[in-house]
Amino acid sequence: MTLFLSCCPKSNGGLIIMKQKRLLKTLTIVSLLSLLGACKKTTASNSAKPDTPNWYGTLKEGYTSLENQAANPQIDESGNYTVAGQTFSTKNTYNSIFQTEPDSYNYLSTPWQYNALHFVNMVDGLISNNQYGSTYGGLALGYKVTENADGSETWTFQLKEGVKWINNEDGKVYGEVKADDFVCGLEYVLDPINSSEFAYLPCGVIKNAQDYYSSKAAYLKDPTVKVMDFSEVGIKAVDDYTIEYTLVEPTPYFLTCLTYSVYYPVSRSWLDEKGSAFGETQNDILVNGAFRLTNHVASSKSVFTKNPYYYDVEHVYVDNVNLAFIGKSASIDQARKLYENGTIDSFNVQSTDTEGYTKYVTGTDGSGSTNNPVDPNCSPVASTDQFCFIAYFNYIRTNYEYDNVAHKKTSSEKEDTQKAILNTDFRKGFLYGLNVMEYLKYYNQGDPVQRLNRTYTVKGLAQDKNGKDYTSYVEDEFNKQQGTTDVKLIGTEISESGSSEDPIYNAEKAKEYFHKAKEALAQEGVTAEHIYIDVIGAMDPTEFGYQQAMFKSIENNSDGWIVMNVSTPTSNDQDSKWGNKDNNYDFSMQMGWGADYGDPKSFLHTLVGETFDSEGNCIDIGDNLSYLGFTGDKSEKELSDKLLGNYTNLYNEAIKFNTKENYSERLSAFAKAEYDLIYEDAIVLPWYTRSGIYNVVGKVIPHQGSQANYGNNSDKFVNTVVSSAAITRAQREAIEKDYKTHK
């Protein structure tokens, strides 16, 4: 799930817009409700299953069941919900917020999370995630895997029968979801004429997907080119309720791939009817999911209504979901005030909201703390986020736009900056000399280290057969190469171990690297007194102050050799334009990324170097290299090889381990590549995640909804259960204890 941040990452109640795989996930003021355990459930009071016994179908012999082994309980006749010995009186509506207006409902094309928040609640795919992060069947009843003689493998899924497509506009049944709908969806994605930003995903997984896509792309340029027949692509509707995928190679994490909307179904007749208008509005897609979007007023509100035909309607616990729009520039206390006046059902107390933090956390006498808030309805909740933010350089800068005339650089100054950026020691000076803890205070004043993330990947993405997390492999590699012992790179772990320091920041080491870089650059003719680094500043004055304190550390640790020219955009549009369209920077901290599927490859492929065919066509390029200045032009090959060659080679070695049996070797090999990317070559500098302890106040019962550090399912409202009263800390602790016991 990729992600790119189009504006400075905010947490002032704030917004983080990312591109998760090609999506970015919005951080709302009620941030991380699902990650913090936002419940998702529903009564079956107005369910409307087909009047046939076993309407799902009977699992065929030889198939592995995809039944959810951790299905949530039901709300009783009195409207009470009981979990972990705690009983709650529930309410029928869930109220929350959104901060970015959706601009597309085309779930087969748009990569942005702010769009996904809406459409994933309207459309389901084959696979879902339960509250423990385990995969289970969405539209799939079961599956089997067959190894083929050519080294490929075939995954066959039996569909649930009787699942309905619903017209979103009027709620009427349009038809039944069948296997051909999945074939049609993938055919749409792999046709370049549709400009799906997801096409790269199946191209690396489904047999002949890349060749089909390439032949179609070539045909668009030259109509004499023969197009591969789609029947040769590794997807087939065996019958109405059996869909078959043939993969290029063994892919042990394939079930996690199917949680992403690129593999969602679409009715062929509906797509034919809509044509290019498919997904333009909420009424241009069909619904097979838990909710219809029955009322959307741009930049005002979104109202979702339960779909009574939903195949899992007994786990849709609210009849309506109301999302209020509050905009990107919401004040730090706005979510709290919306909760206090009854508009929304949960919020996180922000440490920079002095009034709210005093009221719920510290108390007027200062006796409370993050871990022991004074308000009995305020709870410290640990969250693992699926996104990581990185700092990075623009290695091929072509655009220079200045609002501040004083920041304009001469031609020689521009050349000096580019030469400096290409020097590894210069970049390592930034790695060790950028005091990101100064900026992280903006996100968590009380314990900023919790937001620290010094790995590119995130915790909870993938584990070996013994449950060892992939990020632990990265930490092992770091300690091995650095000659250290038990150094933790992720802030939540650092905080738990009692440390409050960034293990990477080292002023003395930074000075050494900057000194080495200065000497080497002098040999290249760079003798100017200063290296000027253009960076995009935060528009929020409060945030800007924390950001400036961090940038000052580079100037200090380079003994004034480096000057950070911070230019602040004057509008959200300019901020986005500078950050992800014009690359108007030498150095940026605006990119965030989240995984599309549960494997390190989903992160690490984003930065592999460019690969060209014999005719000079770029056939592979890391998804995020464009933000580092690369365009896929043949002229960049030498630079791509120089900067990314070693990392790419290590990455290519890692992906050779592709079975369940050698998955530990895969994780270890990826860890070597990730270490090289960050700590040998300093290509990118990870710095921030939204994980950590949040002080939560709200009515959403924790640990009931879907949770996964990849894919789309964590944004779904199915399984959300809302109490009529605020959850007390004692209740939350009981549920947390039970959750950990069963996880």
XYZ file of C-alpha atoms in Angstrom:
743
model
C 0.000 0.000 0.000
C 1.983 2.626 -0.966
C 1.909 5.964 0.098
C 3.086 9.387 -0.710
C 2.543 12.430 1.340
C 1.345 15.374 -0.670
C 1.621 17.846 2.154
C 3.713 18.082 5.271
C 2.809 15.287 7.674
C 0.590 16.741 10.304
C -0.608 15.557 13.643
C -2.075 18.657 15.132
C -5.286 16.870 15.071
C -4.195 16.882 11.712
C -3.890 15.356 8.439
C -1.438 13.125 6.807
C -2.113 12.474 3.184
C -0.208 9.566 1.795
C -0.222 7.362 -1.111
C -0.744 3.832 -0.169
C 1.115 1.790 -2.563
C -0.255 4.160 -4.525
C -2.275 5.042 -1.641
C -1.734 7.385 1.091
C -3.544 7.154 4.252
C -5.207 10.161 5.791
C -4.482 10.800 9.435
C -7.679 12.273 10.736
C -8.081 14.182 13.919
C -9.687 11.063 15.336
C -6.605 9.436 13.990
C -6.016 5.739 13.971
C -9.413 4.738 15.313
C -9.294 1.454 13.464
C -5.658 0.893 14.348
C -6.458 1.657 17.940
C -9.103 -0.990 17.883
C -12.119 0.840 16.548
C -14.940 -1.633 16.684
C -16.882 -2.690 13.762
C -20.110 -4.630 14.137
C -23.812 -4.655 13.400
C -27.065 -6.194 14.401
C -28.881 -8.514 12.044
C -32.200 -6.836 12.707
C -32.785 -5.870 9.091
C -30.735 -8.531 7.394
C -32.038 -9.906 4.128
C -30.168 -13.032 3.164
C -31.517 -15.053 0.260
C -34.153 -17.575 1.361
C -31.986 -20.571 0.602
C -30.249 -22.839 3.095
C -26.463 -22.812 2.833
C -26.629 -19.800 0.557
C -22.874 -19.410 0.856
C -22.470 -22.839 -0.708
C -20.808 -25.978 0.593
C -17.016 -26.068 0.701
C -15.668 -28.375 -1.969
C -13.394 -31.282 -1.171
C -9.718 -30.344 -1.250
C -10.332 -26.685 -0.422
C -9.102 -24.926 2.712
C -11.863 -23.098 4.537
C -11.601 -19.312 4.817
C -14.113 -19.066 7.637
C -13.359 -16.362 10.174
C -12.231 -18.232 13.263
C -12.467 -15.077 15.365
C -15.932 -13.848 14.400
C -17.368 -11.304 16.787
C -20.445 -12.001 18.933
C -23.877 -10.594 18.255
C -25.800 -7.783 19.878
C -28.565 -9.313 22.006
C -32.258 -8.497 21.872
C -31.801 -5.787 24.483
C -29.184 -4.034 22.369
C -26.248 -5.147 24.514
C -22.868 -6.317 23.267
C -20.611 -8.430 25.453
C -16.897 -8.961 24.965
C -14.182 -9.991 27.461
C -16.793 -10.070 30.223
C -17.739 -6.437 29.578
C -21.300 -5.615 28.532
C -22.134 -2.444 26.628
C -25.417 -0.862 25.680
C -24.947 -0.047 21.979
C -26.156 2.621 19.633
C -27.158 2.275 16.019
C -25.024 4.992 14.458
C -21.292 5.572 14.172
C -20.104 9.181 13.859
C -16.634 10.149 12.694
C -14.906 12.588 10.340
C -13.089 12.850 7.024
C -10.663 15.576 6.023
C -10.150 15.221 2.282
C -12.906 15.336 -0.301
C -12.976 12.134 -2.390
C -12.402 12.787 -6.082
C -12.889 9.266 -7.446
C -14.730 6.068 -6.582
C -12.916 4.057 -9.220
C -11.514 1.418 -6.894
C -9.650 -0.233 -9.783
C -7.651 2.893 -10.511
C -7.350 5.530 -7.789
C -4.527 5.024 -5.297
C -5.414 7.603 -2.687
C -6.542 6.549 0.764
C -8.985 9.414 1.099
C -10.905 7.833 -1.793
C -10.479 4.327 -0.407
C -12.036 5.353 2.907
C -15.300 5.701 0.999
C -15.259 2.946 -1.603
C -13.868 0.111 0.558
C -17.012 0.371 2.633
C -19.051 -0.142 -0.519
C -17.123 -2.922 -2.252
C -15.598 -6.150 -0.930
C -12.966 -8.424 -2.406
C -12.048 -12.055 -1.888
C -10.143 -11.660 1.375
C -10.709 -9.742 4.604
C -8.743 -9.324 7.830
C -10.116 -9.953 11.290
C -9.324 -8.046 14.456
C -6.106 -10.018 14.938
C -4.827 -9.270 11.442
C -5.444 -12.811 10.186
C -6.889 -13.308 6.720
C -10.305 -14.868 6.195
C -12.840 -15.057 3.432
C -14.624 -11.980 2.227
C -16.284 -13.118 -0.973
C -14.244 -16.336 -0.921
C -15.519 -19.438 0.858
C -12.275 -21.397 0.517
C -9.177 -21.951 -1.627
C -6.563 -24.445 -2.754
C -3.042 -24.081 -4.134
C -1.555 -26.217 -6.912
C 2.130 -26.334 -7.834
C 2.731 -26.405 -11.595
C 5.504 -28.123 -13.519
C 6.874 -24.817 -14.860
C 7.508 -23.472 -11.357
C 4.355 -21.358 -11.224
C 1.469 -22.057 -8.906
C -2.301 -21.807 -9.227
C -4.567 -20.485 -6.512
C -8.218 -21.470 -6.922
C -10.973 -19.795 -4.910
C -14.507 -20.975 -4.324
C -16.861 -18.007 -4.102
C -19.742 -17.553 -1.713
C -23.013 -17.986 -3.581
C -25.856 -15.532 -3.551
C -23.795 -12.394 -2.946
C -25.617 -9.436 -4.493
C -24.561 -6.415 -6.475
C -26.677 -3.441 -5.364
C -27.319 -0.206 -7.205
C -25.952 2.432 -4.844
C -28.412 5.092 -5.950
C -31.675 3.256 -5.275
C -30.605 0.209 -3.242
C -32.102 -2.264 -5.711
C -30.476 -5.588 -6.549
C -28.571 -5.400 -9.822
C -27.287 -8.970 -10.055
C -25.134 -11.614 -8.419
C -21.375 -11.462 -7.858
C -19.768 -14.161 -9.985
C -16.299 -15.308 -10.966
C -16.263 -13.380 -14.243
C -16.508 -10.149 -12.243
C -12.974 -10.765 -10.964
C -11.753 -11.499 -14.488
C -13.375 -8.279 -15.705
C -11.787 -6.271 -12.895
C -8.268 -7.460 -13.673
C -8.787 -6.981 -17.409
C -9.746 -3.374 -16.703
C -6.660 -2.794 -14.541
C -4.320 -4.285 -17.151
C -5.626 -2.170 -20.023
C -3.381 0.938 -20.279
C -6.211 2.912 -21.809
C -7.851 2.967 -18.364
C -4.732 4.487 -16.762
C -5.062 2.434 -13.611
C -2.366 3.381 -11.126
C -2.506 -0.199 -9.842
C -1.346 -1.997 -12.991
C 2.148 -2.583 -11.635
C 0.804 -4.789 -8.824
C -0.593 -7.772 -10.776
C 2.162 -7.375 -13.371
C 4.673 -8.725 -10.911
C 2.436 -11.509 -9.648
C -0.082 -12.840 -12.194
C 1.273 -14.948 -15.058
C 1.496 -13.057 -18.377
C -0.003 -9.901 -16.814
C 3.119 -7.893 -17.652
C 3.264 -9.198 -21.234
C -0.415 -8.468 -21.791
C -0.096 -4.943 -20.405
C 3.030 -4.271 -22.488
C 1.393 -5.510 -25.677
C -1.638 -3.302 -25.086
C 0.613 -0.312 -24.365
C 2.616 -0.980 -27.537
C -0.606 -1.252 -29.547
C -1.741 2.167 -28.357
C 1.449 3.579 -29.875
C 1.457 1.371 -32.972
C -1.840 -0.259 -34.092
C 0.114 -2.826 -36.118
C 1.427 -4.444 -32.929
C -0.255 -7.745 -32.068
C -1.982 -7.703 -28.707
C -1.788 -10.767 -26.502
C -5.167 -12.389 -25.980
C -6.375 -11.804 -22.424
C -7.201 -15.499 -22.113
C -3.439 -16.073 -21.782
C -3.303 -14.001 -18.585
C -3.297 -16.103 -15.435
C -6.890 -15.553 -14.370
C -9.840 -17.730 -15.294
C -13.478 -18.086 -14.322
C -13.728 -21.868 -14.096
C -17.458 -21.585 -13.454
C -19.784 -19.026 -11.869
C -18.386 -19.616 -8.393
C -14.775 -20.618 -9.030
C -12.006 -18.150 -9.849
C -8.472 -19.273 -10.634
C -5.218 -17.276 -10.505
C -1.987 -18.617 -11.968
C 1.004 -16.847 -10.455
C 4.414 -16.245 -11.984
C 6.102 -17.970 -9.048
C 5.275 -19.175 -5.552
C 3.877 -16.270 -3.558
C 3.252 -17.310 0.044
C 1.701 -13.930 0.878
C -0.813 -13.971 -1.996
C -3.843 -13.954 0.296
C -2.682 -10.597 1.648
C -2.415 -9.254 -1.916
C -6.115 -9.931 -2.362
C -7.028 -7.504 0.420
C -6.187 -4.645 -1.941
C -8.757 -3.086 -4.277
C -6.758 -3.830 -7.447
C -8.171 -7.370 -7.166
C -11.779 -6.323 -6.501
C -14.575 -7.499 -8.830
C -16.659 -5.413 -11.207
C -19.786 -6.409 -13.116
C -18.972 -6.611 -16.826
C -22.421 -5.404 -17.876
C -22.208 -2.466 -15.468
C -18.750 -1.544 -16.701
C -19.933 -1.705 -20.305
C -22.842 0.546 -19.422
C -20.740 3.133 -17.573
C -17.685 3.130 -19.813
C -15.248 5.892 -18.926
C -17.708 7.231 -16.321
C -17.102 4.181 -14.116
C -16.340 5.357 -10.610
C -16.743 9.084 -11.269
C -19.315 9.382 -8.464
C -20.593 7.058 -5.774
C -23.500 6.139 -8.026
C -21.192 4.989 -10.818
C -20.113 1.857 -8.961
C -22.123 -1.093 -7.712
C -22.177 -2.124 -4.068
C -21.520 -5.600 -2.714
C -20.130 -4.365 0.592
C -21.565 -3.474 3.966
C -22.773 0.044 3.142
C -24.237 2.240 0.459
C -23.130 5.864 0.317
C -26.595 7.393 0.400
C -25.761 11.057 0.923
C -22.594 12.882 0.056
C -22.303 16.652 0.134
C -18.927 17.833 -1.096
C -16.698 19.132 1.691
C -19.582 18.731 4.127
C -20.613 15.175 4.943
C -20.826 11.542 3.879
C -23.669 9.329 5.083
C -23.423 5.555 4.750
C -26.447 3.283 5.124
C -26.266 -0.431 5.904
C -26.739 -2.705 2.913
C -29.416 -5.215 4.025
C -28.294 -7.648 1.308
C -24.717 -7.778 2.585
C -23.508 -11.365 2.873
C -22.102 -10.713 6.373
C -24.824 -8.349 7.555
C -24.885 -9.889 11.032
C -21.496 -8.271 11.616
C -22.618 -4.827 10.536
C -23.564 -3.418 13.930
C -24.625 0.090 12.965
C -27.332 1.088 10.521
C -25.679 4.372 9.596
C -22.231 5.921 9.519
C -22.048 9.717 9.485
C -18.752 11.325 8.495
C -18.444 15.062 9.047
C -15.962 17.008 6.908
C -13.661 19.241 8.911
C -10.936 20.111 6.403
C -7.159 19.945 6.476
C -6.700 23.118 8.465
C -8.703 21.956 11.468
C -7.585 23.437 14.769
C -5.799 21.244 17.245
C -8.838 21.081 19.500
C -11.556 20.642 16.897
C -11.960 16.860 17.230
C -12.225 17.174 21.005
C -14.902 19.825 20.701
C -16.816 17.733 18.160
C -16.755 14.827 20.597
C -17.814 16.955 23.510
C -20.817 18.311 21.612
C -21.823 14.819 20.461
C -20.931 15.158 16.772
C -18.351 12.335 16.719
C -17.865 9.210 18.821
C -14.121 9.133 19.502
C -11.025 11.300 19.464
C -7.386 11.226 20.486
C -6.247 13.836 23.002
C -3.525 15.940 21.426
C -0.616 16.923 23.641
C -0.548 20.370 22.014
C -4.220 20.954 22.895
C -3.411 22.485 26.279
C -7.012 22.710 27.472
C -7.911 19.180 26.392
C -4.662 17.638 27.609
C -5.142 19.213 31.024
C -8.778 18.141 31.196
C -8.324 14.499 30.182
C -4.684 13.611 30.868
C -2.731 15.675 33.407
C -5.455 17.355 35.423
C -5.140 20.893 36.723
C -2.807 19.694 39.462
C -0.558 17.825 37.030
C -1.102 14.485 38.778
C -2.011 12.602 35.593
C 0.218 11.355 32.809
C 0.048 9.738 29.398
C 0.094 6.279 30.968
C -2.266 7.212 33.814
C -4.691 9.935 32.691
C -6.864 11.648 35.281
C -10.102 11.105 33.377
C -11.399 7.526 33.895
C -12.758 7.532 30.345
C -9.361 8.425 28.875
C -7.080 5.478 28.089
C -3.489 5.092 26.926
C -3.761 2.925 23.828
C -0.824 1.413 21.972
C -1.111 1.531 18.194
C 1.047 0.146 15.413
C 0.600 2.187 12.261
C 1.016 0.884 8.728
C 2.789 3.960 7.390
C 6.351 5.198 7.589
C 7.571 8.642 6.549
C 10.995 9.224 5.069
C 13.265 12.141 4.340
C 14.934 12.090 0.930
C 16.995 14.090 -1.534
C 16.130 15.245 -5.037
C 18.952 13.720 -7.048
C 17.898 15.146 -10.429
C 16.326 18.488 -9.680
C 14.991 20.450 -12.657
C 12.454 22.813 -11.106
C 13.355 25.883 -9.042
C 10.480 28.052 -7.832
C 11.047 30.582 -5.072
C 8.597 32.730 -3.180
C 11.504 34.035 -1.115
C 13.829 35.978 -3.400
C 16.641 35.642 -0.875
C 16.669 31.878 -1.451
C 17.358 32.044 -5.180
C 20.549 30.213 -6.071
C 23.046 30.964 -8.776
C 23.883 28.324 -11.369
C 27.091 27.434 -9.558
C 25.248 27.141 -6.247
C 22.757 24.769 -7.854
C 25.611 22.654 -9.217
C 27.338 22.602 -5.846
C 24.153 21.417 -4.158
C 23.664 18.584 -6.646
C 27.273 17.457 -6.285
C 26.925 17.478 -2.510
C 23.749 15.410 -2.599
C 25.482 12.772 -4.695
C 28.204 12.416 -2.052
C 27.486 9.509 0.311
C 29.256 11.098 3.276
C 27.198 14.257 2.811
C 24.001 12.222 2.996
C 25.283 10.322 6.031
C 25.869 13.675 7.683
C 22.122 14.253 7.319
C 21.359 10.728 8.538
C 23.210 11.223 11.806
C 22.954 15.010 12.094
C 19.251 15.653 11.514
C 17.755 15.811 14.992
C 14.281 14.569 14.087
C 13.296 14.415 17.754
C 12.906 18.205 17.618
C 10.217 17.801 14.944
C 8.614 14.787 16.660
C 7.824 16.975 19.659
C 5.152 18.497 17.471
C 3.457 15.110 17.218
C 3.951 14.043 20.814
C 5.328 16.572 23.264
C 5.281 14.218 26.222
C 7.133 11.288 24.652
C 8.209 12.198 21.098
C 10.339 9.074 20.681
C 7.144 7.051 20.306
C 6.670 8.518 16.836
C 10.220 7.636 15.763
C 10.699 5.060 13.008
C 14.256 4.380 11.814
C 13.341 1.498 9.511
C 11.636 2.063 6.175
C 9.265 -0.826 6.779
C 6.873 -0.902 9.721
C 6.266 -3.293 12.561
C 3.480 -5.816 12.021
C 3.944 -6.085 8.255
C 5.326 -9.640 8.085
C 6.520 -12.362 10.440
C 8.383 -15.646 10.086
C 6.863 -18.989 11.103
C 7.963 -18.425 14.694
C 6.294 -15.019 14.881
C 9.472 -12.942 14.674
C 8.636 -9.602 13.130
C 10.473 -8.479 9.997
C 11.600 -5.236 11.635
C 13.442 -7.342 14.213
C 15.464 -8.770 11.326
C 16.366 -5.216 10.317
C 17.397 -4.393 13.874
C 19.497 -7.567 14.000
C 21.278 -6.500 10.813
C 21.804 -2.991 12.188
C 23.355 -4.297 15.410
C 25.544 -6.751 13.509
C 26.887 -4.120 11.123
C 27.220 -1.359 13.726
C 28.796 -3.593 16.360
C 26.077 -2.731 18.862
C 23.793 -4.845 21.030
C 20.024 -4.734 21.209
C 19.635 -1.256 19.701
C 15.984 -0.661 18.835
C 15.059 1.379 15.779
C 11.326 1.802 16.327
C 10.151 4.369 18.830
C 7.465 2.358 20.575
C 10.011 -0.324 21.419
C 12.560 2.276 22.530
C 9.988 3.881 24.820
C 8.985 0.514 26.279
C 12.614 -0.248 27.124
C 12.866 2.994 29.068
C 14.898 5.019 26.569
C 13.727 8.351 25.211
C 16.565 8.982 22.774
C 16.906 8.590 19.029
C 19.535 5.831 18.593
C 20.681 7.313 15.267
C 21.170 11.004 15.985
C 24.869 11.595 16.744
C 26.230 15.117 16.406
C 29.883 14.066 16.529
C 29.429 11.383 13.893
C 27.541 13.892 11.707
C 30.388 16.399 11.982
C 32.868 13.714 10.893
C 30.813 12.802 7.834
C 30.286 16.435 6.856
C 34.028 17.060 7.207
C 34.833 14.095 4.952
C 32.238 15.243 2.433
C 33.600 18.785 2.403
C 37.125 17.536 1.687
C 35.974 15.201 -1.095
C 33.809 17.879 -2.707
C 36.707 20.332 -2.656
C 38.563 17.874 -4.873
C 35.630 18.187 -7.297
C 35.863 21.960 -7.317
C 33.173 22.669 -4.725
C 34.864 25.328 -2.615
C 31.976 27.694 -1.849
C 31.489 28.810 1.721
C 27.977 27.328 1.891
C 25.872 24.517 0.425
C 22.295 25.725 0.130
C 19.590 23.065 0.621
C 16.075 24.071 -0.430
C 13.338 22.455 1.641
C 9.569 22.888 1.852
C 8.401 24.377 5.131
C 5.239 23.599 7.093
C 2.350 26.008 6.598
C 1.201 25.712 10.202
C 3.201 28.291 12.199
C 3.344 26.046 15.262
C 4.576 23.083 13.275
C 7.033 25.326 11.441
C 8.727 26.169 14.712
C 9.435 22.532 15.543
C 10.545 21.893 11.977
C 12.954 24.835 12.055
C 14.529 23.580 15.275
C 15.232 20.295 13.511
C 16.730 21.943 10.407
C 18.891 24.100 12.665
C 20.609 20.917 13.822
C 21.990 20.370 10.298
C 23.380 23.892 10.165
C 24.944 23.477 13.602
C 26.356 20.014 12.965
C 27.933 21.161 9.705
C 29.461 24.183 11.471
C 27.411 26.498 9.268
C 28.609 24.939 6.004
C 25.073 23.886 5.112
C 22.299 26.467 4.970
C 18.709 25.190 5.012
C 16.605 27.463 2.804
C 13.071 26.814 4.033
C 10.364 28.060 1.668
C 6.814 27.928 2.990
C 3.942 27.402 0.506
C 1.157 29.931 0.594
C -1.679 27.470 -0.107
C -2.500 23.770 0.134
C -2.433 23.543 -3.648
C 1.040 25.047 -3.827
C 2.190 22.751 -1.023
C 0.990 19.717 -2.949
C 2.367 21.034 -6.237
C 5.825 21.688 -4.834
C 5.924 18.381 -3.029
C 4.699 15.845 -5.558
C 4.313 17.449 -8.955
C 7.186 19.868 -9.444
C 9.737 18.334 -7.042
C 10.561 21.869 -5.963
C 13.092 20.928 -3.296
C 16.592 19.604 -2.675
C 15.485 17.780 0.451
C 12.005 16.757 1.560
C 10.319 14.974 4.466
C 6.862 14.742 2.933
C 6.645 11.165 1.691
C 4.817 8.449 3.558
C 4.281 4.888 2.410
C 2.139 1.964 3.482
C 2.103 -1.603 2.215
C -0.355 -3.002 -0.295
C 0.265 -6.538 0.929
C 1.923 -8.322 3.824
C 5.521 -8.661 2.673
C 8.586 -6.347 2.835
C 8.644 -6.261 -0.951
C 5.677 -3.888 -0.859
C 7.926 -1.290 0.774
C 11.322 -2.138 -0.645
C 10.356 -2.363 -4.312
C 9.471 1.321 -4.168
C 13.152 2.287 -4.274
C 14.758 -0.279 -6.588
C 16.838 1.237 -9.374
C 15.715 1.641 -12.959
C 15.886 -1.315 -15.350
C 15.881 -0.814 -19.125
C 15.360 -3.211 -22.004
C 17.613 -3.424 -25.076
C 15.679 -0.617 -26.763
C 16.130 1.762 -23.846
C 12.599 1.432 -22.485
C 12.296 1.535 -18.717
C 10.694 -1.755 -17.715
C 11.000 -1.383 -13.950
C 11.396 1.589 -11.646
C 10.794 1.882 -7.935
C 7.380 3.348 -7.254
C 8.769 6.234 -5.206
C 11.832 7.101 -7.279
C 9.939 9.912 -8.972
C 10.068 11.832 -5.689
C 13.848 11.427 -5.755
C 13.917 13.041 -9.205
C 14.013 9.953 -11.441
C 11.752 9.821 -14.479
C 12.590 6.510 -16.156
C 14.659 8.125 -18.888
C 17.539 6.085 -20.312
C 19.925 8.974 -19.592
C 19.475 8.303 -15.870
C 20.804 4.749 -15.961
C 24.342 5.618 -14.893
C 23.130 7.619 -11.891
C 20.536 4.995 -10.992
C 23.207 2.296 -11.023
C 25.603 4.414 -8.971
C 23.122 5.323 -6.262
C 20.889 2.289 -6.157
C 22.867 -0.491 -7.798
C 24.062 -2.253 -4.649
C 20.701 -1.952 -2.944
C 18.912 -3.235 -6.037
C 21.236 -6.223 -6.254
C 20.549 -7.093 -2.615
C 16.819 -6.666 -3.215
C 16.973 -8.996 -6.225
C 18.731 -11.613 -4.108
C 16.023 -11.371 -1.464
C 13.102 -11.959 -3.813
C 14.617 -15.288 -4.881
C 13.461 -16.693 -1.547
C 9.778 -17.119 -2.333
C 8.388 -20.141 -0.521
C 6.913 -20.747 2.905
C 9.873 -22.972 3.685
C 12.503 -20.273 3.041
C 10.514 -17.264 4.218
C 12.907 -16.614 7.104
C 15.763 -16.397 4.592
C 13.661 -13.953 2.575
C 13.176 -11.680 5.587
C 16.863 -11.848 6.477
C 17.908 -11.003 2.915
C 15.457 -8.101 2.711
C 16.860 -6.794 5.995
C 20.347 -6.681 4.457
C 18.970 -4.668 1.539
C 17.089 -2.286 3.817
C 20.154 -1.703 5.975
C 22.198 -0.894 2.856
C 19.543 1.531 1.613
C 19.505 3.537 4.838
C 22.741 3.042 6.734
C 25.315 2.334 4.022
C 24.159 4.680 1.264
C 21.703 6.974 3.105
C 19.433 7.087 0.066
C 16.429 7.749 2.294
C 16.189 8.623 5.985
C 13.164 7.133 7.792
C 11.995 9.309 10.646
C 8.308 9.143 11.555
C 5.413 6.786 12.071
C 2.044 7.294 13.698
C 2.593 4.331 16.024
C 2.844 4.849 19.739
C 0.650 5.543 22.742
C -2.459 7.624 22.141
C -4.758 8.932 24.826
C -8.144 7.856 23.533
C -11.575 8.998 24.617
C -14.562 7.489 22.912
C -17.460 5.121 22.518
C -16.047 2.766 19.903
C -15.419 -0.635 21.482
C -11.771 -1.582 20.911
C -10.393 -4.575 18.996
C -13.556 -5.538 17.136
C -12.809 -4.295 13.622
C -10.434 -5.338 10.881
C -6.758 -4.723 11.533
C -3.827 -5.158 9.167
C -0.684 -3.212 8.363
C -1.328 -3.566 4.643
C -4.216 -3.458 2.187
C -7.545 -1.663 2.483
C -9.462 -3.565 5.149
C -8.545 -1.431 8.167
C -10.707 1.381 6.767
C -13.894 -0.688 6.804
C -16.793 0.036 9.121
C -18.026 -3.560 9.187
C -17.564 -4.956 12.732
C -17.566 -1.479 14.273
C -19.494 -1.538 17.534
C -20.407 1.714 19.260
C -21.327 1.978 22.918
C -23.982 4.441 24.029
C -21.571 5.635 26.727
C -17.842 6.325 26.755
C -15.599 3.304 27.223
C -13.977 3.440 30.645
C -10.295 2.723 31.122
C -11.164 -0.351 33.202
C -13.359 -1.713 30.404
C -10.717 -1.020 27.790
C -8.019 -2.713 29.867
C -10.158 -5.847 30.272
C -10.723 -6.035 26.510
C -7.035 -5.379 25.834
C -6.002 -8.206 28.176
C -8.421 -10.629 26.526
C -7.291 -9.520 23.060
C -3.631 -10.163 23.818
C -4.488 -13.574 25.263
C -6.211 -14.711 22.089
C -4.010 -13.017 19.514
